[in-house]
Amino acid sequence: MEELHRKYKKVWARGLIVACPFGKELPDCPLREVRKLPLKERFKILEAMPEEELDRILEHHEKCSARREQEG
């Protein structure tokens, strides 16, 4: 079950590592610099990423999304 949960997180992170869903990332985005790398390198980084970092990125995304949706 834990492995399935980690795969779900990675699916979300894969999308986020490709591009910001809002079109332009904010200066505090933890993936801002990673997105400048070639796609293959981004995926390598994601595969090696510790779960704690993955959690931090997804938590940041949730907060950022909520804030941007409110600002409308």
PDB file of N, CA and C in Angstrom:
ATOM      1  N   MET A   1       0.824  -1.196   0.000  1.00  0.00           N
ATOM      2  CA  MET A   1       0.000   0.000   0.000  1.00  0.00           C
ATOM      3  C   MET A   1       0.872   1.266   0.000  1.00  0.00           C
ATOM      4  N   GLU A   2       1.920   1.269   0.804  1.00  0.00           N
ATOM      5  CA  GLU A   2       2.813   2.425   0.880  1.00  0.00           C
ATOM      6  C   GLU A   2       3.452   2.706  -0.480  1.00  0.00           C
ATOM      7  N   GLU A   3       3.832   1.648  -1.197  1.00  0.00           N
ATOM      8  CA  GLU A   3       4.450   1.809  -2.510  1.00  0.00           C
ATOM      9  C   GLU A   3       3.465   2.437  -3.496  1.00  0.00           C
ATOM     10  N   LEU A   4       2.214   2.059  -3.425  1.00  0.00           N
ATOM     11  CA  LEU A   4       1.186   2.626  -4.290  1.00  0.00           C
ATOM     12  C   LEU A   4       1.030   4.120  -4.002  1.00  0.00           C
ATOM     13  N   HIS A   5       1.039   4.473  -2.726  1.00  0.00           N
ATOM     14  CA  HIS A   5       0.917   5.875  -2.329  1.00  0.00           C
ATOM     15  C   HIS A   5       2.094   6.684  -2.882  1.00  0.00           C
ATOM     16  N   ARG A   6       3.290   6.125  -2.815  1.00  0.00           N
ATOM     17  CA  ARG A   6       4.479   6.810  -3.342  1.00  0.00           C
ATOM     18  C   ARG A   6       4.367   6.980  -4.855  1.00  0.00           C
ATOM     19  N   LYS A   7       3.848   5.982  -5.552  1.00  0.00           N
ATOM     20  CA  LYS A   7       3.681   6.084  -7.007  1.00  0.00           C
ATOM     21  C   LYS A   7       2.692   7.189  -7.361  1.00  0.00           C
ATOM     22  N   TYR A   8       1.632   7.309  -6.582  1.00  0.00           N
ATOM     23  CA  TYR A   8       0.643   8.361  -6.806  1.00  0.00           C
ATOM     24  C   TYR A   8       1.298   9.736  -6.653  1.00  0.00           C
ATOM     25  N   LYS A   9       2.120   9.887  -5.632  1.00  0.00           N
ATOM     26  CA  LYS A   9       2.837  11.153  -5.425  1.00  0.00           C
ATOM     27  C   LYS A   9       3.745  11.448  -6.616  1.00  0.00           C
ATOM     28  N   LYS A  10       4.410  10.416  -7.111  1.00  0.00           N
ATOM     29  CA  LYS A  10       5.323  10.611  -8.235  1.00  0.00           C
ATOM     30  C   LYS A  10       4.579  10.996  -9.510  1.00  0.00           C
ATOM     31  N   VAL A  11       3.370  10.484  -9.683  1.00  0.00           N
ATOM     32  CA  VAL A  11       2.572  10.871 -10.850  1.00  0.00           C
ATOM     33  C   VAL A  11       2.302  12.373 -10.807  1.00  0.00           C
ATOM     34  N   TRP A  12       1.883  12.866  -9.649  1.00  0.00           N
ATOM     35  CA  TRP A  12       1.648  14.302  -9.481  1.00  0.00           C
ATOM     36  C   TRP A  12       2.938  15.079  -9.725  1.00  0.00           C
ATOM     37  N   ALA A  13       4.017  14.625  -9.128  1.00  0.00           N
ATOM     38  CA  ALA A  13       5.292  15.331  -9.246  1.00  0.00           C
ATOM     39  C   ALA A  13       5.799  15.333 -10.687  1.00  0.00           C
ATOM     40  N   ARG A  14       5.549  14.267 -11.428  1.00  0.00           N
ATOM     41  CA  ARG A  14       5.964  14.222 -12.839  1.00  0.00           C
ATOM     42  C   ARG A  14       5.310  15.353 -13.624  1.00  0.00           C
ATOM     43  N   GLY A  15       4.028  15.544 -13.391  1.00  0.00           N
ATOM     44  CA  GLY A  15       3.338  16.641 -14.062  1.00  0.00           C
ATOM     45  C   GLY A  15       3.907  17.989 -13.661  1.00  0.00           C
ATOM     46  N   LEU A  16       4.162  18.147 -12.376  1.00  0.00           N
ATOM     47  CA  LEU A  16       4.672  19.422 -11.878  1.00  0.00           C
ATOM     48  C   LEU A  16       6.098  19.693 -12.328  1.00  0.00           C
ATOM     49  N   ILE A  17       6.871  18.639 -12.522  1.00  0.00           N
ATOM     50  CA  ILE A  17       8.265  18.821 -12.919  1.00  0.00           C
ATOM     51  C   ILE A  17       8.366  19.224 -14.397  1.00  0.00           C
ATOM     52  N   VAL A  18       7.322  18.921 -15.158  1.00  0.00           N
ATOM     53  CA  VAL A  18       7.293  19.305 -16.571  1.00  0.00           C
ATOM     54  C   VAL A  18       6.935  20.784 -16.709  1.00  0.00           C
ATOM     55  N   ALA A  19       5.875  21.206 -16.014  1.00  0.00           N
ATOM     56  CA  ALA A  19       5.432  22.602 -16.131  1.00  0.00           C
ATOM     57  C   ALA A  19       4.514  22.978 -14.979  1.00  0.00           C
ATOM     58  N   CYS A  20       4.456  24.257 -14.723  1.00  0.00           N
ATOM     59  CA  CYS A  20       3.526  24.775 -13.719  1.00  0.00           C
ATOM     60  C   CYS A  20       2.117  24.728 -14.307  1.00  0.00           C
ATOM     61  N   PRO A  21       1.147  24.187 -13.579  1.00  0.00           N
ATOM     62  CA  PRO A  21      -0.216  24.122 -14.108  1.00  0.00           C
ATOM     63  C   PRO A  21      -0.863  25.502 -14.271  1.00  0.00           C
ATOM     64  N   PHE A  22      -0.267  26.525 -13.686  1.00  0.00           N
ATOM     65  CA  PHE A  22      -0.797  27.885 -13.813  1.00  0.00           C
ATOM     66  C   PHE A  22      -0.098  28.666 -14.926  1.00  0.00           C
ATOM     67  N   GLY A  23       0.796  28.002 -15.646  1.00  0.00           N
ATOM     68  CA  GLY A  23       1.462  28.632 -16.773  1.00  0.00           C
ATOM     69  C   GLY A  23       2.799  29.263 -16.438  1.00  0.00           C
ATOM     70  N   LYS A  24       2.884  29.915 -15.300  1.00  0.00           N
ATOM     71  CA  LYS A  24       4.143  30.554 -14.902  1.00  0.00           C
ATOM     72  C   LYS A  24       4.348  30.341 -13.416  1.00  0.00           C
ATOM     73  N   GLU A  25       5.483  29.722 -13.079  1.00  0.00           N
ATOM     74  CA  GLU A  25       5.747  29.475 -11.658  1.00  0.00           C
ATOM     75  C   GLU A  25       6.113  30.773 -10.943  1.00  0.00           C
ATOM     76  N   LEU A  26       5.849  30.776  -9.670  1.00  0.00           N
ATOM     77  CA  LEU A  26       6.190  31.919  -8.830  1.00  0.00           C
ATOM     78  C   LEU A  26       7.646  31.794  -8.374  1.00  0.00           C
ATOM     79  N   PRO A  27       8.254  32.895  -7.935  1.00  0.00           N
ATOM     80  CA  PRO A  27       9.666  32.855  -7.515  1.00  0.00           C
ATOM     81  C   PRO A  27       9.967  31.865  -6.388  1.00  0.00           C
ATOM     82  N   ASP A  28       8.974  31.538  -5.563  1.00  0.00           N
ATOM     83  CA  ASP A  28       9.230  30.621  -4.444  1.00  0.00           C
ATOM     84  C   ASP A  28       8.966  29.151  -4.785  1.00  0.00           C
ATOM     85  N   CYS A  29       8.720  28.860  -6.055  1.00  0.00           N
ATOM     86  CA  CYS A  29       8.442  27.472  -6.461  1.00  0.00           C
ATOM     87  C   CYS A  29       9.697  26.611  -6.284  1.00  0.00           C
ATOM     88  N   PRO A  30       9.584  25.490  -5.565  1.00  0.00           N
ATOM     89  CA  PRO A  30      10.752  24.631  -5.349  1.00  0.00           C
ATOM     90  C   PRO A  30      11.228  23.917  -6.618  1.00  0.00           C
ATOM     91  N   LEU A  31      10.417  23.940  -7.679  1.00  0.00           N
ATOM     92  CA  LEU A  31      10.803  23.275  -8.924  1.00  0.00           C
ATOM     93  C   LEU A  31      11.284  24.254  -9.994  1.00  0.00           C
ATOM     94  N   ARG A  32      11.343  25.498  -9.662  1.00  0.00           N
ATOM     95  CA  ARG A  32      11.694  26.539 -10.638  1.00  0.00           C
ATOM     96  C   ARG A  32      13.025  26.249 -11.349  1.00  0.00           C
ATOM     97  N   GLU A  33      14.059  25.943 -10.607  1.00  0.00           N
ATOM     98  CA  GLU A  33      15.375  25.681 -11.206  1.00  0.00           C
ATOM     99  C   GLU A  33      15.416  24.319 -11.903  1.00  0.00           C
ATOM    100  N   VAL A  34      14.742  23.347 -11.337  1.00  0.00           N
ATOM    101  CA  VAL A  34      14.724  21.999 -11.927  1.00  0.00           C
ATOM    102  C   VAL A  34      14.090  22.033 -13.314  1.00  0.00           C
ATOM    103  N   ARG A  35      13.064  22.848 -13.495  1.00  0.00           N
ATOM    104  CA  ARG A  35      12.370  22.927 -14.788  1.00  0.00           C
ATOM    105  C   ARG A  35      13.247  23.490 -15.898  1.00  0.00           C
ATOM    106  N   LYS A  36      14.359  24.087 -15.566  1.00  0.00           N
ATOM    107  CA  LYS A  36      15.285  24.619 -16.574  1.00  0.00           C
ATOM    108  C   LYS A  36      16.151  23.515 -17.185  1.00  0.00           C
ATOM    109  N   LEU A  37      16.188  22.365 -16.539  1.00  0.00           N
ATOM    110  CA  LEU A  37      17.010  21.241 -17.003  1.00  0.00           C
ATOM    111  C   LEU A  37      16.302  20.486 -18.123  1.00  0.00           C
ATOM    112  N   PRO A  38      17.063  19.720 -18.912  1.00  0.00           N
ATOM    113  CA  PRO A  38      16.431  18.863 -19.914  1.00  0.00           C
ATOM    114  C   PRO A  38      15.468  17.879 -19.230  1.00  0.00           C
ATOM    115  N   LEU A  39      14.414  17.524 -19.919  1.00  0.00           N
ATOM    116  CA  LEU A  39      13.369  16.673 -19.356  1.00  0.00           C
ATOM    117  C   LEU A  39      13.919  15.367 -18.783  1.00  0.00           C
ATOM    118  N   LYS A  40      14.839  14.747 -19.486  1.00  0.00           N
ATOM    119  CA  LYS A  40      15.418  13.484 -19.016  1.00  0.00           C
ATOM    120  C   LYS A  40      16.090  13.664 -17.649  1.00  0.00           C
ATOM    121  N   GLU A  41      16.798  14.769 -17.476  1.00  0.00           N
ATOM    122  CA  GLU A  41      17.462  15.056 -16.201  1.00  0.00           C
ATOM    123  C   GLU A  41      16.442  15.296 -15.091  1.00  0.00           C
ATOM    124  N   ARG A  42      15.357  15.976 -15.425  1.00  0.00           N
ATOM    125  CA  ARG A  42      14.311  16.233 -14.428  1.00  0.00           C
ATOM    126  C   ARG A  42      13.747  14.925 -13.886  1.00  0.00           C
ATOM    127  N   PHE A  43      13.499  13.984 -14.796  1.00  0.00           N
ATOM    128  CA  PHE A  43      12.939  12.702 -14.366  1.00  0.00           C
ATOM    129  C   PHE A  43      13.938  11.903 -13.534  1.00  0.00           C
ATOM    130  N   LYS A  44      15.221  12.009 -13.849  1.00  0.00           N
ATOM    131  CA  LYS A  44      16.250  11.344 -13.033  1.00  0.00           C
ATOM    132  C   LYS A  44      16.245  11.914 -11.618  1.00  0.00           C
ATOM    133  N   ILE A  45      16.159  13.221 -11.526  1.00  0.00           N
ATOM    134  CA  ILE A  45      16.113  13.882 -10.215  1.00  0.00           C
ATOM    135  C   ILE A  45      14.895  13.412  -9.440  1.00  0.00           C
ATOM    136  N   LEU A  46      13.770  13.349 -10.099  1.00  0.00           N
ATOM    137  CA  LEU A  46      12.535  12.915  -9.446  1.00  0.00           C
ATOM    138  C   LEU A  46      12.652  11.483  -8.931  1.00  0.00           C
ATOM    139  N   GLU A  47      13.216  10.599  -9.720  1.00  0.00           N
ATOM    140  CA  GLU A  47      13.344   9.196  -9.309  1.00  0.00           C
ATOM    141  C   GLU A  47      14.251   9.042  -8.092  1.00  0.00           C
ATOM    142  N   ALA A  48      15.243   9.908  -7.972  1.00  0.00           N
ATOM    143  CA  ALA A  48      16.179   9.828  -6.845  1.00  0.00           C
ATOM    144  C   ALA A  48      15.719  10.636  -5.628  1.00  0.00           C
ATOM    145  N   MET A  49      14.641  11.368  -5.784  1.00  0.00           N
ATOM    146  CA  MET A  49      14.184  12.278  -4.730  1.00  0.00           C
ATOM    147  C   MET A  49      13.660  11.520  -3.514  1.00  0.00           C
ATOM    148  N   PRO A  50      14.109  11.895  -2.323  1.00  0.00           N
ATOM    149  CA  PRO A  50      13.578  11.274  -1.105  1.00  0.00           C
ATOM    150  C   PRO A  50      12.095  11.626  -0.932  1.00  0.00           C
ATOM    151  N   GLU A  51      11.376  10.751  -0.293  1.00  0.00           N
ATOM    152  CA  GLU A  51       9.937  10.966  -0.124  1.00  0.00           C
ATOM    153  C   GLU A  51       9.636  12.254   0.641  1.00  0.00           C
ATOM    154  N   GLU A  52      10.492  12.626   1.575  1.00  0.00           N
ATOM    155  CA  GLU A  52      10.271  13.859   2.341  1.00  0.00           C
ATOM    156  C   GLU A  52      10.283  15.078   1.421  1.00  0.00           C
ATOM    157  N   GLU A  53      11.186  15.073   0.457  1.00  0.00           N
ATOM    158  CA  GLU A  53      11.254  16.192  -0.488  1.00  0.00           C
ATOM    159  C   GLU A  53      10.037  16.185  -1.408  1.00  0.00           C
ATOM    160  N   LEU A  54       9.640  15.014  -1.831  1.00  0.00           N
ATOM    161  CA  LEU A  54       8.439  14.868  -2.651  1.00  0.00           C
ATOM    162  C   LEU A  54       7.227  15.429  -1.904  1.00  0.00           C
ATOM    163  N   ASP A  55       7.109  15.095  -0.637  1.00  0.00           N
ATOM    164  CA  ASP A  55       6.016  15.614   0.196  1.00  0.00           C
ATOM    165  C   ASP A  55       6.069  17.135   0.291  1.00  0.00           C
ATOM    166  N   ARG A  56       7.262  17.663   0.460  1.00  0.00           N
ATOM    167  CA  ARG A  56       7.430  19.118   0.582  1.00  0.00           C
ATOM    168  C   ARG A  56       6.990  19.828  -0.703  1.00  0.00           C
ATOM    169  N   ILE A  57       7.354  19.275  -1.837  1.00  0.00           N
ATOM    170  CA  ILE A  57       6.981  19.859  -3.127  1.00  0.00           C
ATOM    171  C   ILE A  57       5.470  19.808  -3.328  1.00  0.00           C
ATOM    172  N   LEU A  58       4.869  18.665  -3.025  1.00  0.00           N
ATOM    173  CA  LEU A  58       3.423  18.533  -3.201  1.00  0.00           C
ATOM    174  C   LEU A  58       2.653  19.428  -2.236  1.00  0.00           C
ATOM    175  N   GLU A  59       3.155  19.574  -1.030  1.00  0.00           N
ATOM    176  CA  GLU A  59       2.518  20.463  -0.056  1.00  0.00           C
ATOM    177  C   GLU A  59       2.611  21.919  -0.536  1.00  0.00           C
ATOM    178  N   HIS A  60       3.766  22.287  -1.050  1.00  0.00           N
ATOM    179  CA  HIS A  60       3.930  23.643  -1.581  1.00  0.00           C
ATOM    180  C   HIS A  60       2.943  23.870  -2.732  1.00  0.00           C
ATOM    181  N   HIS A  61       2.813  22.885  -3.603  1.00  0.00           N
ATOM    182  CA  HIS A  61       1.891  22.992  -4.740  1.00  0.00           C
ATOM    183  C   HIS A  61       0.449  23.192  -4.267  1.00  0.00           C
ATOM    184  N   GLU A  62       0.028  22.426  -3.275  1.00  0.00           N
ATOM    185  CA  GLU A  62      -1.339  22.567  -2.747  1.00  0.00           C
ATOM    186  C   GLU A  62      -1.586  23.978  -2.234  1.00  0.00           C
ATOM    187  N   LYS A  63      -0.655  24.492  -1.448  1.00  0.00           N
ATOM    188  CA  LYS A  63      -0.801  25.840  -0.881  1.00  0.00           C
ATOM    189  C   LYS A  63      -0.766  26.901  -1.976  1.00  0.00           C
ATOM    190  N   CYS A  64       0.129  26.739  -2.916  1.00  0.00           N
ATOM    191  CA  CYS A  64       0.254  27.694  -4.011  1.00  0.00           C
ATOM    192  C   CYS A  64      -1.017  27.696  -4.864  1.00  0.00           C
ATOM    193  N   SER A  65      -1.530  26.517  -5.178  1.00  0.00           N
ATOM    194  CA  SER A  65      -2.755  26.408  -5.978  1.00  0.00           C
ATOM    195  C   SER A  65      -3.922  27.088  -5.287  1.00  0.00           C
ATOM    196  N   ALA A  66      -4.080  26.834  -4.002  1.00  0.00           N
ATOM    197  CA  ALA A  66      -5.182  27.437  -3.243  1.00  0.00           C
ATOM    198  C   ALA A  66      -5.056  28.959  -3.248  1.00  0.00           C
ATOM    199  N   ARG A  67      -3.850  29.446  -3.045  1.00  0.00           N
ATOM    200  CA  ARG A  67      -3.616  30.896  -3.017  1.00  0.00           C
ATOM    201  C   ARG A  67      -3.925  31.523  -4.378  1.00  0.00           C
ATOM    202  N   ARG A  68      -3.484  30.893  -5.442  1.00  0.00           N
ATOM    203  CA  ARG A  68      -3.682  31.453  -6.778  1.00  0.00           C
ATOM    204  C   ARG A  68      -5.135  31.370  -7.225  1.00  0.00           C
ATOM    205  N   GLU A  69      -5.821  30.326  -6.821  1.00  0.00           N
ATOM    206  CA  GLU A  69      -7.242  30.215  -7.158  1.00  0.00           C
ATOM    207  C   GLU A  69      -8.054  31.282  -6.431  1.00  0.00           C
ATOM    208  N   GLN A  70      -7.684  31.589  -5.201  1.00  0.00           N
ATOM    209  CA  GLN A  70      -8.370  32.641  -4.441  1.00  0.00           C
ATOM    210  C   GLN A  70      -8.149  34.007  -5.085  1.00  0.00           C
ATOM    211  N   GLU A  71      -6.935  34.222  -5.559  1.00  0.00           N
ATOM    212  CA  GLU A  71      -6.613  35.507  -6.184  1.00  0.00           C
ATOM    213  C   GLU A  71      -7.341  35.666  -7.511  1.00  0.00           C
ATOM    214  N   GLY A  72      -7.666  34.503  -8.123  1.00  0.00           N
ATOM    215  CA  GLY A  72      -8.461  34.428  -9.329  1.00  0.00           C
ATOM    216  C   GLY A  72      -7.997  35.200 -10.465  1.00  0.00           C
TER     217      GLY A  72
END
